[in-house]
Structure formats: structure tokens, C-alpha cells
């Protein structure tokens, strides 16, 4: 048996927590499994390779009991305790729990009261209007669940970019090391850094194609081989994600890379430009009138022959990049190295795993000049921990006294405030004034009419102490669609009032997406990038936010946390004077 990945082990541990919650067991026990699951998923090395129970217990959050279960899972793929628990409540928790609006407690009630075990059972009960009859459920609950089911079905077979890249980059790294490999590259939507991915396209040129195919289909992370021919093979990873490998002649590698990177609309237009210049472009190269091969070893060669700059893969969508490339006007897109700080994160003061000091140390390690700790405000929002208005002075003191100067990475005292239903802020101005960085966001009452939601958000923008609007659309990738609001109106007001729009880099959000960021930029908005981290390891997610920023044509000057510390402080302080 192949050793399970950290993600697979974490999934089982998290599911144990869910079942314990369904069984109404002690809260500390449930939390212990939840925390362990997060630590396992984020652990930088492969947990299954650690077979010493003492060593496992050195990982924060892993006690002797859970360590034993990890070893059992590593060796057998499951553990006795989990199997027993599952038998006690025979429900498809993985699926039901992934539905927005359902948690372990509700799943348990649906099982107890209606015998619902599967997604099909749930759909049937909704059709028969049985759920609205349960105490505490309403007709609206039913409609919302139906929406969740639709969204679940729509997203089936798609994967978040972080998960997809994790597997695909491992394949590329592995093949790069293989002695027969000449070139190997990611193509397709993964190279374009789309936020969700269907499957991975990998291209390789090789001195020995057969050996490359063998190497590919025998990679350690693979669950099964779905097909293997002379020039193409398909494999599947344990989580169901698939990857295609195509063998390409090295002389035409650039042409294939251009062709398989796409997207379709970009390729159609580029081929048309080729035709206009009396060329022909396909996946085998660029050819002249007499069918002679004139370019194709590299992408650069092809675009140059067509009289264009080379559009970065992230913006190949035919939304202006071709015209810009023809006129030598492509933007110089932001790069992850331009980022000088991270402007959204949480700590042990609320639901995070690490202290502010630990986060700052990680910031320094990532080369940042500053980070903003942006705890949730407790008023009007149910959240573990968090900071109430009256606690703000003490909160700021605590952050400022955490030996920040010794940490090389400055700590900005920030707050993430829920926008109340009527758009009012729950924190009085006299407290807002004391903070370095104030984020506002929608965390409740998602289902309002478009007009109401727009008005609600616009109202907050009138407050002179608000700096930024966090995760603006509220989407959770593959789980929750954005709420309805007038995005254009929000952008215009944000520009007028100098409110920054956040590009939330958490791979579960990636909010704004590239298309929205581009639109906002064209209106004249400025942006902030934050990882919304709940642990030090999540701070490395900044790159995903940068991918979205690049997809949105953003440049260094569009993003506030490319400023150095003093300039940023000045920028944020000026807010009150506007
Ligand atoms: Zn938030």
C-alpha cells in the first residue's frame, strides 16, 4: 500500500472530530482532533514517514492518543477507532458536511429524525418538503440546502489551485530530475493559475520518451494509471485529481506549450493574427506560405515572429492582452517578490494557531517588513475569542509590546469588522481611530437582495476610519457562490473614498478573482493583499493572491503592501484626512 498523504490523514482525523461532534462528546476532545487535523495538513514534511510515536508528539497539537492513530493510518490507510465511530452513525459525512449550511449537529438531527444518510436521501427529503417541518428548520433552510446541493454538483470534479499545484508541481519536479528529460512544463489552466482546476496538463520533451512515460506512471504519489499510450498518459492521484502527460518533440516544444496553455479565445485570436501575416500556427509550430517551419522551439520565438510581446500565461484570456502585446503595451505584472508585508491574519487571540510574535517571526522569515494582525471584532459576530471594542486599547498595547522591534518585522494593529445588516459598524470611531489598519467584511446575512447588500456595503465606506474591504464577494471556492451585490457601484465608491479592495490570498477564497480585479483596476481602485492566515504556514499562501492579482493585470503600484513600512504607515494614516 502507498503511504497516505498528510491531506488524507488529516481528512480522517477531521472526520473523527465531526463524528464526535455529532455524538455530542466533550468539546475539548472535538477541538483536539480539529486542531490536530489542521496541524497535520499543514505540516511541511510527510507525516506518514514518521514512524516514531515520540517524534509525532513533537508536532504541536498531537498527543499520544492521536499520534497512535496517525501511525495506524500511515500503515493501514485507516484506524480502528474511526471505523468504529463510522459504524455508530452510518452517514456520508464527507459529502454532507461539505454542503454550505450543514454541520455535524444538523447532519445528526437529519439522520435521527428523517434517517438521512446520503446526498440522495437529503434531496428526496427536500423534494418531499420534510425538512421544513423539523423544529428550527424553515422553508428557507430547504431552499438554501437545495442551492448548496446544486453548487456541490456543479463543482464536483474540480479542485482548488493549491491542491492541484501541490500534486502537479511534485510531478514536474520529479520528472525534471529524470536523466532523459529535456524540458518539462505545466500547461493549461494550471499554468494560467486559474483558481479552480479540472485536471493538469503536463508537457515533456525527452531523449527517451518511453522511459519518461514509465517514470510518469510510476511516480510515488499516484493512485492509478488511467491510460498509457506512446505519446500520452493519464494518471489519477488519491484525491481523484488527474494529470495528463504529453510527449512533445523538443524542436516544437514552444508551439505545443503555447497551444496547450490557451485559453481557447486567446489561441483563436493569435492564430488569426498568424493567418493575417500569411503564416499558419498550430501545436507543431509556425509555418510560412510554403509550409516551411519557421518557429516553435520556444513560445518567445513564435510571439516575436508574430510581432508581439509575450503575454504572461495568467492573462491569456483575450481580454486585451493581445492588442497590448501587439502595441508593446503589456503591463509589468506584480511579482511575489514585490510584496513587503501581509495585511490580514489571525492569532491565538481568536481562532488562529500561533501568537502574534510567531506570525511576525514568520513574516521576517518571508522577508517582510511588516504584518497586520487583524483579529475579528466580537460585536455582532459570533466568533471564538476576538476583540471587543472596549478591549481595543489593551489589544493594541499587547501587539505593540510584543518585542516587535527585535522581530525585524513590524506588527500593525488591525481589526476585521463585520458589516452589520444595516451597514453600521459595531466599533465606535474613537476606537477605530487607534488602529493602524481597519478591514470591513461581510460575515453574516449573506442572502440579502442585491440592492440591500450594495447599500449595506456602501454605508461602511462613508466611515473615514475604514481602510479596506476584505474578501469582497464572500465566495468560498467550490462551496459558496458570491453574494449578490453591485460590484461596479462598490468599485466606484471605493475609488471615490479611497477604500482599498482586498485580494484575499487564502486558497479557499481567492477573492477577488482576476476578472473582478481587472475591472476594479480599470475603475481606478487600489488593492491590498492578505493571506487571512490562521497559522504561520498559511502565510506562505501569498503566492496564490499574487496569481489572482496577475490574472487581474495588477502591477506593483496598484497594491498597497508593495510599499515599504514607512510609506505604508503614511498612506494608512492619511486616510483620516481625506
Ligand atoms: Zn473575514
Short mmCIF file of C-alpha atoms in Angstrom, two decimals, residues 11 15 18 82 91-99 107 152:
data_model
loop_
_atom_site.label_atom_id
_atom_site.label_comp_id
_atom_site.label_asym_id
_atom_site.label_seq_id
_atom_site.Cartn_x
_atom_site.Cartn_y
_atom_site.Cartn_z
CA UNK A 11 -9.21 14.13 6.44
CA UNK A 15 -13.88 13.33 10.24
CA UNK A 18 -17.09 15.62 13.08
CA UNK A 82 -12.53 5.79 13.10
CA UNK A 91 -23.86 8.73 7.35
CA UNK A 92 -21.88 10.07 4.36
CA UNK A 93 -20.36 12.83 6.48
CA UNK A 94 -17.70 13.86 3.97
CA UNK A 95 -20.29 14.81 1.38
CA UNK A 96 -22.99 16.19 3.66
CA UNK A 97 -20.51 18.23 5.67
CA UNK A 98 -19.16 19.86 2.52
CA UNK A 99 -22.58 21.39 1.88
CA UNK A 107 -26.46 16.24 9.95
CA UNK A 152 -21.82 20.89 -4.83
#
